[in-house]
mmCIF file with all atom_site columns, C-alpha atoms in Angstrom:
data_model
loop_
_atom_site.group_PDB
_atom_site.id
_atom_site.type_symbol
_atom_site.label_atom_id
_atom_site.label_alt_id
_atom_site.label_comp_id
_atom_site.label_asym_id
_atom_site.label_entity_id
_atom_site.label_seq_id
_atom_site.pdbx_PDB_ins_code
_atom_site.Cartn_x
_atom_site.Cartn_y
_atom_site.Cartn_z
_atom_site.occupancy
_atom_site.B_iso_or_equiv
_atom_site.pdbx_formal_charge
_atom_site.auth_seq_id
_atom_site.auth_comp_id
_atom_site.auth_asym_id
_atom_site.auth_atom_id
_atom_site.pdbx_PDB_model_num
ATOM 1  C CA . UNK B 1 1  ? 33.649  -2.328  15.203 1.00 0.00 ? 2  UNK B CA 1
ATOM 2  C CA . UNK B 1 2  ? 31.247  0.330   17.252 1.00 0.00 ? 3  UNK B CA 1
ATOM 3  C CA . UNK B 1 3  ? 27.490  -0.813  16.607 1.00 0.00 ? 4  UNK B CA 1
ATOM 4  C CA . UNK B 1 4  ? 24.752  1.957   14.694 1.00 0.00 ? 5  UNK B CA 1
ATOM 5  C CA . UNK B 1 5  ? 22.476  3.433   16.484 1.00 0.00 ? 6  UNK B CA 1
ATOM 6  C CA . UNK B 1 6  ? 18.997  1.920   15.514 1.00 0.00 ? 7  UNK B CA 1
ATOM 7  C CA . UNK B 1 7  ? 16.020  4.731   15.158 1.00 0.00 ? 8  UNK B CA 1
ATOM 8  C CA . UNK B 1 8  ? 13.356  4.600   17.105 1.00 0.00 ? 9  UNK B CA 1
ATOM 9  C CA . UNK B 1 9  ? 9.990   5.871   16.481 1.00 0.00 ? 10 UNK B CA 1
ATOM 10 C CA . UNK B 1 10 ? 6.944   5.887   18.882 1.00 0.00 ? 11 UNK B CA 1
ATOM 11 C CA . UNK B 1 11 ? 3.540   4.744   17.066 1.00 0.00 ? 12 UNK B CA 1
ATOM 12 C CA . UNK B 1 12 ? 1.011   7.089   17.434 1.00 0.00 ? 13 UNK B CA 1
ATOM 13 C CA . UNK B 1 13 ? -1.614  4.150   18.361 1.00 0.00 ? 14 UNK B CA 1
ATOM 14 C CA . UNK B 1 14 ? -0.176  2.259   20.895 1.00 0.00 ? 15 UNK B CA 1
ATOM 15 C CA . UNK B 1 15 ? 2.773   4.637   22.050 1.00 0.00 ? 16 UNK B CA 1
ATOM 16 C CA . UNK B 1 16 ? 5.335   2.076   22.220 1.00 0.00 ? 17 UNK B CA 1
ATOM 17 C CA . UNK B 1 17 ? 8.639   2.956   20.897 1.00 0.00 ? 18 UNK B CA 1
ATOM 18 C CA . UNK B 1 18 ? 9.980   1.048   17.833 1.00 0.00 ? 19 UNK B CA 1
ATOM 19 C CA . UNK B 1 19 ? 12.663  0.610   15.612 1.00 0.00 ? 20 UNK B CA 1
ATOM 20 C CA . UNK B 1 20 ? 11.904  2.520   12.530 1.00 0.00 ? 21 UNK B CA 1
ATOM 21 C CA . UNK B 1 21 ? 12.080  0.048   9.873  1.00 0.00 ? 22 UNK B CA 1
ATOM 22 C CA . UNK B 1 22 ? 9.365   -2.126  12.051 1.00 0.00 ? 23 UNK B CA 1
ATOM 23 C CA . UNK B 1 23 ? 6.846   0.789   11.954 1.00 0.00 ? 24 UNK B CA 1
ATOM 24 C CA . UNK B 1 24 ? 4.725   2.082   8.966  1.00 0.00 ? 25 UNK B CA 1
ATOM 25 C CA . UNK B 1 25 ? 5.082   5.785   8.034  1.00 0.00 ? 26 UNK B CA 1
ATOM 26 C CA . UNK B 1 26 ? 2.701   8.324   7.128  1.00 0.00 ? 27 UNK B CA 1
ATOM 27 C CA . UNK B 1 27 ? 3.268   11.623  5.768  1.00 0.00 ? 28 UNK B CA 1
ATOM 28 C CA . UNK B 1 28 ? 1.814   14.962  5.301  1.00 0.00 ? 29 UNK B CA 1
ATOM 29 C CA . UNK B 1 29 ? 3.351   16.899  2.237  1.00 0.00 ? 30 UNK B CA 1
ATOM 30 C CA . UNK B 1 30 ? 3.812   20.329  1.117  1.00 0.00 ? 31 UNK B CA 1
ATOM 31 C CA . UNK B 1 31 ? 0.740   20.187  -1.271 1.00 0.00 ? 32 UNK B CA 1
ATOM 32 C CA . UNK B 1 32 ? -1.172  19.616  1.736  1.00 0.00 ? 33 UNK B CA 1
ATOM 33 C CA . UNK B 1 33 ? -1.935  15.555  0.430  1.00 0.00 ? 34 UNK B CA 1
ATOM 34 C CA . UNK B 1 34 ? -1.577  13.277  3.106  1.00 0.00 ? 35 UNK B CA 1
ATOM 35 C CA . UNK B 1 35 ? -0.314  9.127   2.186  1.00 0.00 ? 36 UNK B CA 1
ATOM 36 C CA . UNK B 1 36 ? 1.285   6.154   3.119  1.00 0.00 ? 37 UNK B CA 1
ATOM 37 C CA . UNK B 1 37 ? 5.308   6.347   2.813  1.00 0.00 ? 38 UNK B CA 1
ATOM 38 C CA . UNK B 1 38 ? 6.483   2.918   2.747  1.00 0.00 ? 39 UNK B CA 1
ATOM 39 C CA . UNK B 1 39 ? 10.158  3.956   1.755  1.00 0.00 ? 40 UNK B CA 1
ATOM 40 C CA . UNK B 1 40 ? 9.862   6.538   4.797  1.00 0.00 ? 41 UNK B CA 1
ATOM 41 C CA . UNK B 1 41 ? 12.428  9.077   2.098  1.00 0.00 ? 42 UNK B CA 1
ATOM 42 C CA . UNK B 1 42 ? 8.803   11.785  1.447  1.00 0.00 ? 43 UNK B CA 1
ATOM 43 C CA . UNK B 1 43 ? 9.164   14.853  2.027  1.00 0.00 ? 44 UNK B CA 1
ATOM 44 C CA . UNK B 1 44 ? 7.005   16.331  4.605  1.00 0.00 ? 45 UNK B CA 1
ATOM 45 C CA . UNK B 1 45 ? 5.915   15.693  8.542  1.00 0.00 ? 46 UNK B CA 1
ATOM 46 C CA . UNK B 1 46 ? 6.087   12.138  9.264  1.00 0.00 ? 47 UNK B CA 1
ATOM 47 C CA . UNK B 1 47 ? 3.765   10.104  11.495 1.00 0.00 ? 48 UNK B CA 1
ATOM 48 C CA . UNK B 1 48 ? 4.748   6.512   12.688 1.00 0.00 ? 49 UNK B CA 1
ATOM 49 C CA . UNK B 1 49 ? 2.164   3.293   13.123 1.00 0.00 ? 50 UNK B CA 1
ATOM 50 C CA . UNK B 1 50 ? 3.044   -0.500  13.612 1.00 0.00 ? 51 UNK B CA 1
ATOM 51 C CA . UNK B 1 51 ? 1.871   -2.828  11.238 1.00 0.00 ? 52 UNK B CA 1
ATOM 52 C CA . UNK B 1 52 ? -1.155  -3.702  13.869 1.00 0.00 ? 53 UNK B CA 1
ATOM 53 C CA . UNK B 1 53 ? -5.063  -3.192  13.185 1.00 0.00 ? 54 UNK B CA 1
ATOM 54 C CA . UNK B 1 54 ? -5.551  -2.666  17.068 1.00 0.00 ? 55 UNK B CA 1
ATOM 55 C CA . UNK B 1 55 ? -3.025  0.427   16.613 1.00 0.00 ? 56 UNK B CA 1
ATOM 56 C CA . UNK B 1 56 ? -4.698  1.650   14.009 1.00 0.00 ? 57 UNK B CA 1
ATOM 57 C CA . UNK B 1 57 ? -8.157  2.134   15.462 1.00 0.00 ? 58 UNK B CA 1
ATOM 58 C CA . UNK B 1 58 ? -6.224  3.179   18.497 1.00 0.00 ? 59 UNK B CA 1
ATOM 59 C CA . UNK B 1 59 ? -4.814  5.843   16.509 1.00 0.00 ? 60 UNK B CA 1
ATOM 60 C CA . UNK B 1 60 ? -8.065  6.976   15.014 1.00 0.00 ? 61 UNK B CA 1
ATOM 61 C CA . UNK B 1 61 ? -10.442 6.635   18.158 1.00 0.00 ? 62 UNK B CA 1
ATOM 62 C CA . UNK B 1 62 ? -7.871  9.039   19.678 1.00 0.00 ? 63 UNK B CA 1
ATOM 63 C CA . UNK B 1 63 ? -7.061  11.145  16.633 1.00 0.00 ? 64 UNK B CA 1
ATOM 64 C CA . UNK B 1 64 ? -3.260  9.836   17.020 1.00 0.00 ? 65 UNK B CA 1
ATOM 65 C CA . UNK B 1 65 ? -2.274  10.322  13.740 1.00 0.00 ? 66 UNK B CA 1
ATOM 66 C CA . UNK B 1 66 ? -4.097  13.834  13.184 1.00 0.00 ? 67 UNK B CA 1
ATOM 67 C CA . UNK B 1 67 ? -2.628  15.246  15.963 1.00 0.00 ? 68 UNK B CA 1
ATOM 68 C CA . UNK B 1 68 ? 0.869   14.069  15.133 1.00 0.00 ? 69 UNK B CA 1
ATOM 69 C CA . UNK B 1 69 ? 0.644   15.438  11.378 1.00 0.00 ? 70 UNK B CA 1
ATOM 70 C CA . UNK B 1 70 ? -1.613  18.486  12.311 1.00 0.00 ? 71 UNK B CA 1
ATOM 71 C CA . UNK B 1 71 ? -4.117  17.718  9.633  1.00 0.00 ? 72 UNK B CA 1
ATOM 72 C CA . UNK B 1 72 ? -7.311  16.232  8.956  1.00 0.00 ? 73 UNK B CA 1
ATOM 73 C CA . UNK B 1 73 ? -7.707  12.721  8.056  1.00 0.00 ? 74 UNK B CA 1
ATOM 74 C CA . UNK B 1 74 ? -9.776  11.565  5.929  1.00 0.00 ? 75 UNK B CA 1
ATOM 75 C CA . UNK B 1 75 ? -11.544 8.029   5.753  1.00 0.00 ? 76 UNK B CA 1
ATOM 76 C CA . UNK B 1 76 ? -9.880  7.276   2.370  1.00 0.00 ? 77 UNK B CA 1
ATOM 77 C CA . UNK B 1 77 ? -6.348  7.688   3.886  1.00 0.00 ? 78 UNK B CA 1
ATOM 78 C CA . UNK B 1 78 ? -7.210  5.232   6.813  1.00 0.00 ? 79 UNK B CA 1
ATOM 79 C CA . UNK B 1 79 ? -8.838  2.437   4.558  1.00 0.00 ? 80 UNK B CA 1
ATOM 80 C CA . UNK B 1 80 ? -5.542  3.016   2.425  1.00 0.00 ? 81 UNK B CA 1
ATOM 81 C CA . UNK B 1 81 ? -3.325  2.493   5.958  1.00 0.00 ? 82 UNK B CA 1
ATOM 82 C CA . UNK B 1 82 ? -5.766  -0.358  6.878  1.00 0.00 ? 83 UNK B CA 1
ATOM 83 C CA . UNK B 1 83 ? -4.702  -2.109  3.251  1.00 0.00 ? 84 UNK B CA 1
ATOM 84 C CA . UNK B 1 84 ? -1.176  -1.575  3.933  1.00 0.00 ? 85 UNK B CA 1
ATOM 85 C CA . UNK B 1 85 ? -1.048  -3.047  7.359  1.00 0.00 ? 86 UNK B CA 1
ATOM 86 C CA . UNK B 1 86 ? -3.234  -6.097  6.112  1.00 0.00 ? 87 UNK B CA 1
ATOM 87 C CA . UNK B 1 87 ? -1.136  -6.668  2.856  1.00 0.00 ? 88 UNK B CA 1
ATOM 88 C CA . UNK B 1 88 ? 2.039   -6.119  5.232  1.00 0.00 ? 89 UNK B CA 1
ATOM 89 C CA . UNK B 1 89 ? 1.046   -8.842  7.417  1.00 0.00 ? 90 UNK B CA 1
ATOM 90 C CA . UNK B 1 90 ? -0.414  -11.364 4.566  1.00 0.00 ? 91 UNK B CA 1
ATOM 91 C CA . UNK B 1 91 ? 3.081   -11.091 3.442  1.00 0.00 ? 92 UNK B CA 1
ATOM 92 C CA . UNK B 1 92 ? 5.388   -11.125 6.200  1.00 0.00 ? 93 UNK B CA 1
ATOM 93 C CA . UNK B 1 93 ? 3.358   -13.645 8.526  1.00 0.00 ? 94 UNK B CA 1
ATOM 94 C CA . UNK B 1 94 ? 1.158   -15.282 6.261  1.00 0.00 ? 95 UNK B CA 1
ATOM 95 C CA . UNK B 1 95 ? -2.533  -16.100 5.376  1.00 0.00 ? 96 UNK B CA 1
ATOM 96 C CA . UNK B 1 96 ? -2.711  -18.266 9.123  1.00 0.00 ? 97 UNK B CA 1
ATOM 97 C CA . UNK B 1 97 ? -2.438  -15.056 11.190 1.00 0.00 ? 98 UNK B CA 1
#
């Protein structure tokens, strides 16, 4: 049986290309709202990030994420990114990370 094709993404922090389900999606919708997409199905241009602090500020020292969505971001969106990534890893790796 001929193996899929795994997507890859690159994260807009660290620039390291991914498989798609490993990364954390962000999207930029019609109504001009911009928000976390954990089921990666929004409509509207998507932006990828791993599930890393480190990337994060990487992405927002170097305006990663607002270049990739052409849009502002606003500090509410990244605290709401930041939460995701931390709840992400309390859950996957646990509280000894």
């Amino acid at each position: 049986m001929k193996q899929r094709k795994i997507p890859m993404r690159k994260c807009v922090g660290c620039q390291e290309m991914k498989s798609k389900k490993s990364m954390l999606r962000i999207v930029h919708t019609p109504e001009n709202e911009t928000d976390v997409d954990p089921t990666g199905k929004k409509s509207g241009r998507g932006s990828y990030i791993c599930y890393d602090e480190e990337c994060l500020e990487k992405a927002r020292k170097h305006k990663g994420l607002e270049k990739s969505l052409k849009s502002k971001i606003s500090d509410d969106v990244y605290e709401k990114i930041s939460y995701t990534i931390k709840r992400y890893i309390l859950l996957n790796k646990g509280p000894n990370v």
